[in-house]
Coordinates of C-alpha atoms in Angstrom, one line a residue:
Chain A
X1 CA 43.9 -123.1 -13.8
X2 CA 41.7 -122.7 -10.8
X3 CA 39.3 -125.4 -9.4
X4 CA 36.9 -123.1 -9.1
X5 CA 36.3 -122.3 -12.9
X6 CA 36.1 -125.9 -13.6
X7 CA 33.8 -126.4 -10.9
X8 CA 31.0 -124.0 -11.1
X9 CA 29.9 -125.1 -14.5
X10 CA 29.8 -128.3 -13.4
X11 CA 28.0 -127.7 -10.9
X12 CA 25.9 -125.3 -12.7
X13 CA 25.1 -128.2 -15.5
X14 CA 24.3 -131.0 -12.8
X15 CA 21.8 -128.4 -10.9
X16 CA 20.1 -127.9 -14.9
X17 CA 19.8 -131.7 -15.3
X18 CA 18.4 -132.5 -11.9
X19 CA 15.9 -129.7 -11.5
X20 CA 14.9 -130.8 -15.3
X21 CA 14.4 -133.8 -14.0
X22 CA 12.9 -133.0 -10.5
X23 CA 15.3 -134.4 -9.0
X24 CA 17.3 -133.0 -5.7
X25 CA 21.0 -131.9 -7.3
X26 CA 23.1 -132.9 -3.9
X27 CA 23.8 -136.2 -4.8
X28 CA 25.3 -135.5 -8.5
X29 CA 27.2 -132.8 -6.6
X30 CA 28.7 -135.2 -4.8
X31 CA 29.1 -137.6 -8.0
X32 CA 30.5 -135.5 -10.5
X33 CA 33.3 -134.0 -7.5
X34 CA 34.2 -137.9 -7.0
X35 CA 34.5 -138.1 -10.9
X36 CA 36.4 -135.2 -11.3
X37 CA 39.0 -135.8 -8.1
X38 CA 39.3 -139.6 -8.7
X39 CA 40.7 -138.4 -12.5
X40 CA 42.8 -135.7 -11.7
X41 CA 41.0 -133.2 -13.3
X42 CA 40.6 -131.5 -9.9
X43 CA 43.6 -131.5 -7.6
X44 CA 42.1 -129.4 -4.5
X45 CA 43.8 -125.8 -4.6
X46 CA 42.8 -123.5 -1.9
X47 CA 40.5 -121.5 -4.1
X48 CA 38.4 -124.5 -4.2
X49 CA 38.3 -124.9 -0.3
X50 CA 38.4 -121.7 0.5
X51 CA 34.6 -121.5 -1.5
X52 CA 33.9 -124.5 -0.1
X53 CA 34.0 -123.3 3.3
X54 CA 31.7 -120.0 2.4
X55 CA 29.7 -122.6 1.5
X56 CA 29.0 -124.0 4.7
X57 CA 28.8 -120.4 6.5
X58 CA 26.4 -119.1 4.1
X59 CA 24.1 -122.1 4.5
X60 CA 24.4 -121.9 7.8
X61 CA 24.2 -118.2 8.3
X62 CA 20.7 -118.8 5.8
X63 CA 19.4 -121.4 8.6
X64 CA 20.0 -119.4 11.2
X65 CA 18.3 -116.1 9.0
X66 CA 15.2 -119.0 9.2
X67 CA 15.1 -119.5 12.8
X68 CA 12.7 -116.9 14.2
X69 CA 13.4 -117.4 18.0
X70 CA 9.8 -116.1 18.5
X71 CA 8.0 -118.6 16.5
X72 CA 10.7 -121.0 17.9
X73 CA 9.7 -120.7 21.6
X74 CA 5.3 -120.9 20.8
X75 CA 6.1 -124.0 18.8
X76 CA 9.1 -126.2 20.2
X77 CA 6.6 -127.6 23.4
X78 CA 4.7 -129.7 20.5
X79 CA 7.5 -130.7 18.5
X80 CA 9.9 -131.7 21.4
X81 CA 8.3 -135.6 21.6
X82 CA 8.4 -135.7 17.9
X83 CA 12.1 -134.2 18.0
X84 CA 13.2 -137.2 20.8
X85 CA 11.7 -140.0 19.4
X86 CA 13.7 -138.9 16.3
X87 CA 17.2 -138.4 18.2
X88 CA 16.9 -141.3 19.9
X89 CA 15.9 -143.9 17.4
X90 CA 18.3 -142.4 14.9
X91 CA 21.9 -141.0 17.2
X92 CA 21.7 -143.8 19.7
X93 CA 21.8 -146.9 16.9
X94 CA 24.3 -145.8 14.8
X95 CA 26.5 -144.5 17.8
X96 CA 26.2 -147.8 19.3
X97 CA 27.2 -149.4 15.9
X98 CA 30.2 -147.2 15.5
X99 CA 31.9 -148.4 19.2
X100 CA 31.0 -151.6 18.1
X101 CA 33.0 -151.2 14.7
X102 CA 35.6 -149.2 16.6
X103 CA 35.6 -146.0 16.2
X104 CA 36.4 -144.4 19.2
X105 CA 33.2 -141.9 21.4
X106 CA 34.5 -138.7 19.3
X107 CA 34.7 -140.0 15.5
X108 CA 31.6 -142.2 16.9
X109 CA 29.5 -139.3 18.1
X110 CA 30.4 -137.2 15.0
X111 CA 29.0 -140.1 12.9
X112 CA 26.1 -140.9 14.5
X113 CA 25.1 -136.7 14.3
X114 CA 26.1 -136.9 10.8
X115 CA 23.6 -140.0 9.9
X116 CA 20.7 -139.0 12.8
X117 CA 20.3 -135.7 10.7
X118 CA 18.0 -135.6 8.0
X119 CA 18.4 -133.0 5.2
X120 CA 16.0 -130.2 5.2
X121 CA 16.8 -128.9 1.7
X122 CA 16.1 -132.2 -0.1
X123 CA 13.2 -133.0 2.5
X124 CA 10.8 -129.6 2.3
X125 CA 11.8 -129.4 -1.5
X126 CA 9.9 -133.0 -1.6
X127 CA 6.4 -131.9 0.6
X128 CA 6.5 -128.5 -1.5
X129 CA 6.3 -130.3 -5.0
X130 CA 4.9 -133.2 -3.8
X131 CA 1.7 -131.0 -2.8
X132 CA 1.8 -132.7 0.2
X133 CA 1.3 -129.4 2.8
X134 CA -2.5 -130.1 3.5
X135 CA -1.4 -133.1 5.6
X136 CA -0.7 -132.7 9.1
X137 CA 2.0 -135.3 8.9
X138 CA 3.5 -132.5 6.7
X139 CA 3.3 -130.0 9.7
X140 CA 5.2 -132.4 11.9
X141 CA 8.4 -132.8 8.9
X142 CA 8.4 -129.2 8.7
X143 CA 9.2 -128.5 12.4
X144 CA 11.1 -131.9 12.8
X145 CA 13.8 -130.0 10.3
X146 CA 13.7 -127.0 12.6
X147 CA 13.8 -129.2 16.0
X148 CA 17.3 -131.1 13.7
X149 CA 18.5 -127.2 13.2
X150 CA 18.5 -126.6 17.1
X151 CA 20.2 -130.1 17.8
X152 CA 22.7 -129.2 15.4
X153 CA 23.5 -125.9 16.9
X154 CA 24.0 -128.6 20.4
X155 CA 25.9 -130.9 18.5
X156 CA 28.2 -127.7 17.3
X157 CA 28.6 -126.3 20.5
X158 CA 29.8 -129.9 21.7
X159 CA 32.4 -130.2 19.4
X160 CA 33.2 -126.9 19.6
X161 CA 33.8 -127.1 23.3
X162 CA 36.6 -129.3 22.6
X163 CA 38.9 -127.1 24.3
X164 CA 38.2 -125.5 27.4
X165 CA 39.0 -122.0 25.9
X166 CA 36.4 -122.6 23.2
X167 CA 34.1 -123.7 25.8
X168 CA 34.1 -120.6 27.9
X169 CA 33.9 -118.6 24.6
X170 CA 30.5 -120.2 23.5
X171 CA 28.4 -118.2 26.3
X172 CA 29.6 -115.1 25.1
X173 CA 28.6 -115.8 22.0
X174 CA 25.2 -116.7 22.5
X175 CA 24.8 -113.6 25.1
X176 CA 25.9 -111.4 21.5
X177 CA 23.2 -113.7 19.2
X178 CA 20.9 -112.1 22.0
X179 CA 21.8 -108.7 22.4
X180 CA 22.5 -108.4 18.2
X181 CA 18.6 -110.0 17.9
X182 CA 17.1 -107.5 20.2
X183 CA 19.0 -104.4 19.2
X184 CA 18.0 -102.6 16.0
X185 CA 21.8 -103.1 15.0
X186 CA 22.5 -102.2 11.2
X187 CA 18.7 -102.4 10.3
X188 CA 18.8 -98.7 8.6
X189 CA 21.8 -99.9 6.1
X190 CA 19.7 -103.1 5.0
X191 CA 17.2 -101.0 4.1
X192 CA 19.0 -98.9 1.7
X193 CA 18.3 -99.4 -1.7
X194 CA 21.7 -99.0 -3.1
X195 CA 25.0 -101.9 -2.9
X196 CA 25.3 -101.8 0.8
X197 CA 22.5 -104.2 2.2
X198 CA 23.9 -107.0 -0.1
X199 CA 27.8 -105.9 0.5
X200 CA 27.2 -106.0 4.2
X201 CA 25.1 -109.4 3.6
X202 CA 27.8 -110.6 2.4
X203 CA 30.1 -109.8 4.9
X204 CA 28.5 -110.7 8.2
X205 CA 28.9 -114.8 6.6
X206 CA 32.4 -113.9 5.5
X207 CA 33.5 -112.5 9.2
X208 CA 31.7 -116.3 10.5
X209 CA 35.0 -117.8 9.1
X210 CA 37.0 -115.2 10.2
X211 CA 36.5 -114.8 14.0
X212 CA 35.9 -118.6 13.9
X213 CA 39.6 -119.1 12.6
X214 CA 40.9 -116.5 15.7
X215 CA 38.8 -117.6 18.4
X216 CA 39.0 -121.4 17.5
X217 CA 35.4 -122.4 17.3
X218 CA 33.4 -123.6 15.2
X219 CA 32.6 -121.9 11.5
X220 CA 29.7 -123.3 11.7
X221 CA 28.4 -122.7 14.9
X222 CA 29.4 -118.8 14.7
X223 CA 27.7 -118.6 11.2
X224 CA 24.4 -120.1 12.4
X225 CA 24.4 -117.8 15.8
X226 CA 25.0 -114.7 13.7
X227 CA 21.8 -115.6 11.1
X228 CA 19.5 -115.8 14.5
X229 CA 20.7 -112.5 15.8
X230 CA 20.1 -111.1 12.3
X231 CA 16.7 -112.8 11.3
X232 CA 14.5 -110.2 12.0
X233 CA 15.8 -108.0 9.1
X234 CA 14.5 -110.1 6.5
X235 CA 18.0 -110.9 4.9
X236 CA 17.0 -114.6 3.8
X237 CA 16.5 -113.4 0.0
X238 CA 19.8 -111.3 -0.4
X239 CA 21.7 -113.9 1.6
X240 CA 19.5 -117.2 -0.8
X241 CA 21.8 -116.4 -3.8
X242 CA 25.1 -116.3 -2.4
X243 CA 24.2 -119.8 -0.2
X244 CA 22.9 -121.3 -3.6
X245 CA 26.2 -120.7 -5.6
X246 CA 28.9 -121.3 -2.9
X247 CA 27.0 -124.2 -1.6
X248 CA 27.2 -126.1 -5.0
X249 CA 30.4 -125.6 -5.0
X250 CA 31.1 -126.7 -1.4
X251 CA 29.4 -130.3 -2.2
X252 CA 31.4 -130.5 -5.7
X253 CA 34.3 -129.5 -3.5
X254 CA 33.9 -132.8 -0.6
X255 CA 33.5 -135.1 -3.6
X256 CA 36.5 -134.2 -4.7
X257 CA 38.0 -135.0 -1.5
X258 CA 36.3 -138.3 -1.1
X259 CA 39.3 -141.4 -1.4
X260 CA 36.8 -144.4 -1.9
X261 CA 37.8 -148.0 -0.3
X262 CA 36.6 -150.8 -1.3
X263 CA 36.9 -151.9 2.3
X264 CA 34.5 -148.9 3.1
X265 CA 31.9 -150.2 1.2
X266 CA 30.3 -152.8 3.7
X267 CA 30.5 -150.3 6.7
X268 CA 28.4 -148.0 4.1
X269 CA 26.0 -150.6 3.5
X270 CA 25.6 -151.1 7.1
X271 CA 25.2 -147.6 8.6
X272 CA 22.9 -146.9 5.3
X273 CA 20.6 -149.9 6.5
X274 CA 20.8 -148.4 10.1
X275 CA 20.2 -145.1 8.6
X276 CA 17.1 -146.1 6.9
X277 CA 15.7 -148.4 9.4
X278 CA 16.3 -145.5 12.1
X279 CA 13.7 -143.3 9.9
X280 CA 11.4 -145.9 9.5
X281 CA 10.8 -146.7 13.0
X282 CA 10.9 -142.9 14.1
X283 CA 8.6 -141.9 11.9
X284 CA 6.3 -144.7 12.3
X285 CA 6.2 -144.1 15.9
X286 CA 5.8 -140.5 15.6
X287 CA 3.0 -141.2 13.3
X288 CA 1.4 -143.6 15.3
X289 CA 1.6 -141.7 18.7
X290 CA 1.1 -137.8 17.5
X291 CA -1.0 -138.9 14.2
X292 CA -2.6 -141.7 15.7
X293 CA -1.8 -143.3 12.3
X294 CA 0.7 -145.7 10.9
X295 CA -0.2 -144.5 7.6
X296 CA 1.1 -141.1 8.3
X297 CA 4.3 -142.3 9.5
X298 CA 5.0 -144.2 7.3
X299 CA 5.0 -140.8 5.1
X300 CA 6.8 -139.0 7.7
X301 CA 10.0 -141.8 7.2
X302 CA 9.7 -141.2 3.1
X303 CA 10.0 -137.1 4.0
X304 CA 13.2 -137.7 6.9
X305 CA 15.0 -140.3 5.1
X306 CA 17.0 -138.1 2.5
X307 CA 20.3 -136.8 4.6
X308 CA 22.3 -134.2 2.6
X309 CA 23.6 -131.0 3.7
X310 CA 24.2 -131.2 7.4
X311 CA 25.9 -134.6 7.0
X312 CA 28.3 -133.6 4.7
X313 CA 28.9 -130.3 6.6
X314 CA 29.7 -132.2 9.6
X315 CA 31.9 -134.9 7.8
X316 CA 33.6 -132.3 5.9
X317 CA 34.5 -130.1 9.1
X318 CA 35.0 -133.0 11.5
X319 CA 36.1 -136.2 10.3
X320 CA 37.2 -135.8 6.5
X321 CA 38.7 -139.0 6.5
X322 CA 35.4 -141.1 7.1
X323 CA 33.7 -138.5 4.4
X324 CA 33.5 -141.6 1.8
X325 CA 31.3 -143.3 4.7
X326 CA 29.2 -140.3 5.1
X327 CA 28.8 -139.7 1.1
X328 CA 27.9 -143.3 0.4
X329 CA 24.9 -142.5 3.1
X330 CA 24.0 -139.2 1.8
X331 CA 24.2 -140.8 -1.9
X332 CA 22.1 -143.5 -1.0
X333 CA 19.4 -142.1 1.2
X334 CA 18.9 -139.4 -0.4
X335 CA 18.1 -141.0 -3.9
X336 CA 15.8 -143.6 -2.1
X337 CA 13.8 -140.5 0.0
X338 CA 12.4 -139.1 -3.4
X339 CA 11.8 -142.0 -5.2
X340 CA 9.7 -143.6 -2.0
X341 CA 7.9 -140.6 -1.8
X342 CA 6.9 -141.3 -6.1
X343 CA 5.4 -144.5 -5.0
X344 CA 2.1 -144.7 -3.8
Chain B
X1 CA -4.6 -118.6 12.7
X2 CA -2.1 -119.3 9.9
X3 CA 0.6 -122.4 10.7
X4 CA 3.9 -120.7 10.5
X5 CA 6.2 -123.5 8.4
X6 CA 9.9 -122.3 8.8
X7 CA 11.8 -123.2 5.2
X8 CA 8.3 -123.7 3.6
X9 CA 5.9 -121.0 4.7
X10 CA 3.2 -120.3 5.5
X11 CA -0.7 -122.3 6.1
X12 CA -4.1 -121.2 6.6
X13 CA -6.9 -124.5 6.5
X14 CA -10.7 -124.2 6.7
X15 CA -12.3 -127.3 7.5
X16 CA -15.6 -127.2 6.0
X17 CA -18.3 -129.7 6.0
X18 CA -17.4 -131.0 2.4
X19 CA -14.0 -131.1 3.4
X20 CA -10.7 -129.6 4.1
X21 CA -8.7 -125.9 2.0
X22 CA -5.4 -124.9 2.9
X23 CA -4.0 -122.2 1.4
X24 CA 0.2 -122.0 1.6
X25 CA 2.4 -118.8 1.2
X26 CA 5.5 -120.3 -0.3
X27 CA 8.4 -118.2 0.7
X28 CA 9.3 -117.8 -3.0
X29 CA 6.1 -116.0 -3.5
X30 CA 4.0 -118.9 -4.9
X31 CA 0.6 -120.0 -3.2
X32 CA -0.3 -123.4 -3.6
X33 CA -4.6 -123.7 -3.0
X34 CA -5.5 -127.6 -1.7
X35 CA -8.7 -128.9 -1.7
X36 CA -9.1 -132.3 0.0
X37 CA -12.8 -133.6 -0.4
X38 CA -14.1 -135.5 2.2
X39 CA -13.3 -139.1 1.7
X40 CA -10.7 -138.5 -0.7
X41 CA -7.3 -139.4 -0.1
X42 CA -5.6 -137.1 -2.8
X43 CA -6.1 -132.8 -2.9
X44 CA -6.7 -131.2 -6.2
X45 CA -3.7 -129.0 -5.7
X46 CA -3.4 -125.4 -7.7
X47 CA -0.6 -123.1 -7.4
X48 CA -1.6 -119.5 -8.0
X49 CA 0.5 -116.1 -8.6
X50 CA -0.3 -113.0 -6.3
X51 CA -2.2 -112.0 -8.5
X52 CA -4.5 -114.6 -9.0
X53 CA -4.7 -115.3 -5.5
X54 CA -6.2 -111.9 -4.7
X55 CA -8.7 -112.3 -7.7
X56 CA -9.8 -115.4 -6.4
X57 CA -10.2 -113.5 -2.5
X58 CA -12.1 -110.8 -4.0
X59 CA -14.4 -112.9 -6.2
X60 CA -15.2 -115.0 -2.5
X61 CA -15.4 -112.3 -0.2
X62 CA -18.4 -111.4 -3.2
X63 CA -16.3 -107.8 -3.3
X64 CA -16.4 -108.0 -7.0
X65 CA -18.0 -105.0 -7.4
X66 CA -16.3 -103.2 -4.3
X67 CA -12.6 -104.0 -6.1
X68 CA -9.9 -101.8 -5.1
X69 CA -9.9 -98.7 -7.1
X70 CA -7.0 -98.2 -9.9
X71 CA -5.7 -96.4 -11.7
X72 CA -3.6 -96.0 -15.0
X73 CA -1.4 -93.7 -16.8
X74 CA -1.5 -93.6 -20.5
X75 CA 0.9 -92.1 -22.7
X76 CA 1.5 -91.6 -26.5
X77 CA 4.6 -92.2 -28.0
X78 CA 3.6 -90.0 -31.2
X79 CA 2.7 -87.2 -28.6
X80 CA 4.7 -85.9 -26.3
X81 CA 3.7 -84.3 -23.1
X82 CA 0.8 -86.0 -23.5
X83 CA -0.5 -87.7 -20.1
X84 CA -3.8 -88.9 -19.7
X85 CA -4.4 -90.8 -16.7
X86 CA -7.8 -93.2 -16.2
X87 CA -8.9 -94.0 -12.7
X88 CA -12.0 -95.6 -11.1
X89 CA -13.7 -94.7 -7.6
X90 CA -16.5 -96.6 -5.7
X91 CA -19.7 -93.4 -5.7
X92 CA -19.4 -93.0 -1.7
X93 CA -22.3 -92.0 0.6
X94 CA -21.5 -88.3 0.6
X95 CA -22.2 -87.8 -3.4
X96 CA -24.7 -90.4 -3.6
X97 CA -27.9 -89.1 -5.2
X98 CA -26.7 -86.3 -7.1
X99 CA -25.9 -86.3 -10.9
X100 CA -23.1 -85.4 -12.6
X101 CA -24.1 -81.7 -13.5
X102 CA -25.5 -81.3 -9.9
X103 CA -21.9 -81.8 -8.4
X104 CA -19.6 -79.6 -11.2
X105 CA -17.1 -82.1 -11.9
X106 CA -15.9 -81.2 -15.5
X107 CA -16.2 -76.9 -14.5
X108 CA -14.9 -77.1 -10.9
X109 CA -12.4 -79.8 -11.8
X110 CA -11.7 -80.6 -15.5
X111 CA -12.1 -84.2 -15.1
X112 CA -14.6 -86.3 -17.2
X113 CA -16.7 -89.5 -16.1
X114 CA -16.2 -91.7 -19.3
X115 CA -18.2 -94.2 -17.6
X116 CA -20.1 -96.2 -15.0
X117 CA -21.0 -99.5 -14.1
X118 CA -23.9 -99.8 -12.1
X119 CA -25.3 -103.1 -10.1
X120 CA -27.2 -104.3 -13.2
X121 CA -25.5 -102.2 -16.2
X122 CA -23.0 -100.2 -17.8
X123 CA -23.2 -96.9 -19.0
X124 CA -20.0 -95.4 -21.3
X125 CA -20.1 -91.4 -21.8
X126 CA -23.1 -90.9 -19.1
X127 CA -25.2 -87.6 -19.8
X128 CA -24.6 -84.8 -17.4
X129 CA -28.1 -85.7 -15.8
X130 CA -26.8 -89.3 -15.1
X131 CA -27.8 -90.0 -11.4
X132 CA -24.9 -91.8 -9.0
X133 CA -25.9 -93.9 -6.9
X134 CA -23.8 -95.4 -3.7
X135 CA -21.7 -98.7 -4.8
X136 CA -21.7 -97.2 -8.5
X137 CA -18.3 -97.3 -9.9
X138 CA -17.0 -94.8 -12.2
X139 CA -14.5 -94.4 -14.3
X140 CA -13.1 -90.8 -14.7
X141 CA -10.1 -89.7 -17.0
X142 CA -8.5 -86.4 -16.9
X143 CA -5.2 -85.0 -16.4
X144 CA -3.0 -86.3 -13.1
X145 CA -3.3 -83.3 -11.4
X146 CA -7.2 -83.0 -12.5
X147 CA -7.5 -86.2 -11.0
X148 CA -6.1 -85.1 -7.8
X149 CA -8.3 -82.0 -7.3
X150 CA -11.1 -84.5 -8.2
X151 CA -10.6 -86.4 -5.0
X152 CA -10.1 -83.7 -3.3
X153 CA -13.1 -81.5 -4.2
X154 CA -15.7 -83.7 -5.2
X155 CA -15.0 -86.8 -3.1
X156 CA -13.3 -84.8 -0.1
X157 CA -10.3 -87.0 0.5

């Protein structure tokens, strides 16, 4: 029997409880997949993966659909300090950590991305239903997410540019995001009113993986670029249902995969400490130098704290075998982001 | 003037001398309406459909009387072929002053005003010599394509 059947109702059962319960689904994801691969009932077929990895397209894709390059380049200038303060107090102690611990400047550097990013779906999710938008400090998350988003597509192009080949291809690429985002390119089919706008929805995600695979770049990095040079067709809420489904399946999918040692467990208590303090400081002096309070910073480290998606994206495509260090984080911070932000 | 919030929305604030309102256009469609008195540390938070977002605009721009005009088609399920459709109109400038046997309506159009609500009261089946006045609005009734000679003739559209 496929993984796949097994897998979605799962999935489909965890999302129920956890939005019952207000609560953000990612981390049972995770559970249940350890549960299910640490029994046997899940033995990782290729089904499995291969929705797994239309998982990360389509959420990445879906980001990129979010990124309006226009709205981008009129607000970056007042984000930018925020956006450094939160690289720097968040990459540069955890990759420090990892030489120390002796991982060498690759695995280190993919680590450090994976626990400096904070997760945007668990993170927005919590200012939306924590009515917390009238705040300024709110303003500052918001675009903090988006500053992550463009760091991320840096981070991809770095490990992308592994090989030289690669390397060269990348300008190309983002000479196409350009020319695709300024041309009226396939805006009359997504405008049709019969199967093609979601067909071809579907398909510019799918091809992500494809060319990816032949050109040797990153998935991800080719998804993301293809959602900015569509995101002025206003795809997002075609592309949302597809990302939702193959996404939960994709998280169910890297628990699976996830070999937990007990040896792991004190590096995970370490980098999560790291991870946590990272937040706290960044956002306390983000607060105290854009907000002019500590107050509000304190508030911005409850709404960055939670990582989830991006980690496990870049754990699952990058360094699979650390993904029980990255999971224990993402388990761990984001549980803690949500319930800091119940306490007053 | 609205705060673009990619993933979120959108924000529009008023800071007022009580206090602060932000109004947010969730992308899934919601509107969530703050209110943070002065001195308070915690909005009163409401989230509202479309709907009831653009009754609560109309009733502050004081446009409650000036509402869009609408329409509606009824039909019979006992009858067949049987359309009737309602619609209201704002009384414009141009037939301002006249009454409703001054300007024809039922001869040159076969529509019927069934009723009209003026600033201070409501009158339902208004004699022919019923006066309009600008900023009355009327409700008229007739068949759809009486209705559309209606607009065309009487209020030139």
């Amino acid at each position: 029997m496929s993984d796949a059947l097994v897998v979605i109702p799962v999935a489909t059962l965890a999302a129920i409880l956890c939005r019952k319960l207000n609560f953000t689904p990612i981390p049972l994801y995770i559970l249940v997949g350890m549960l299910m691969g640490q029994t046997g009932i899940i033995e990782g077929d290729e089904t499995g993966k291969f929705l797994g990895s239309l998982g990360i397209v389509f959420l990445l894709f879906y980001i990129g659909l979010k990124i309006n390059p226009k709205t981008l380049r009129t607000n970056i200038g007042g984000i930018a300090l925020a956006g450094l303060i939160d690289f720097v107090f968040n990459f540069t102690p955890a990759f420090i950590l990892l030489s120390l611990l002796g991982f060498d400047l690759l695995k280190g550097f993919i680590l450090a991305s994976a626990i400096y990013i904070s997760s945007s779906a668990v993170n927005l999710k919590l200012l939306i239903d924590g009515r917390k938008l009238i705040y300024p400090f709110a303003e500052t998350v918001v675009w903090l997410m988006v500053f992550e988003d463009v760091v991320l597509i840096a981070i991809l192009s770095i490990l992308s540019a592994r090989e030289i080949l690669s390397f060269l291809l990348i300008i190309p690429l983002l000479a196409l995001v350009y020319v695709i985002y300024r041309s009226n390119l396939l805006s009359g089919l997504f405008k049709r009113d019969d199967e093609i706008p979601v067909l071809l929805t579907f398909t510019i995600p799918s091809l992500a993986l494809l060319v990816a695979e032949k050109l040797k770049l990153s998935e991800a990095l080719v998804a993301i670029s293809l959602g900015i040079s569509f995101s002025r067709h206003g795809i997002d809420s075609i592309t949302r249902p597809f990302k939702d489904i193959f996404l939960a399946i994709f998280f169910v999918f890297f628990g699976t995969l996830i070999t937990f040692k007990i040896s792991d467990f004190s590096i995970v208590l370490l980098l999560a400490a790291v991870a946590v303090t990272g937040k706290f400081v960044s956002g306390y002096v983000i607060g105290k130098f854009i907000h002019d309070s500590t107050k509000d910073g304190v508030e911005i480290f409850k709404h960055t704290v939670a990582r989830g998606e991006f980690s496990v994206i870049l754990s699952s495509l990058f360094a699979l075998e650390n993904a029980g260090i990255i999971a224990g984080i993402v388990l761990f911070t984001s549980v803690l982001g949500p319930i800091l932000t119940k306490i007053r | 003037m609205g705060v673009e919030l990619p993933g979120v929305g959108t924000k529009y604030e008023i800071d007022t001398a009580g206090g602060r309102i932000a109004v947010v256009f969730l992308e899934g469609g919601e509107i969530q309406l703050y209110i943070l008195e002065r001195g308070c540390e915690k909005p009163c938070v409401v989230n509202l459909t479309n709907v009831e977002a653009r009754r609560l605009g109309s009733i502050l721009s004081g446009a409650i009387f000036e509402r869009e005009e609408e329409g509606v088609e009824v039909a019979f399920p006992q009858i067949s072929e049987l359309r009737i459709t309602v619609h209201t109109y704002t009384v414009s400038k141009s037939i301002a002053g006249k009454t409703i046997e001054e300007l024809k309506i039922r001869k040159n159009t076969g529509v019927t005003i069934i009723a009209i609500s003026k600033e201070d009261r409501n009158i339902i089946s208004p004699s022919p010599s019923t006066r309009l006045e600008e900023g009355d609005i009327i409700v008229v009734i007739g068949e759809h394509d009486q209705i559309r000679r209606f607009e065309e003739l009487i209020l030139g559209r």
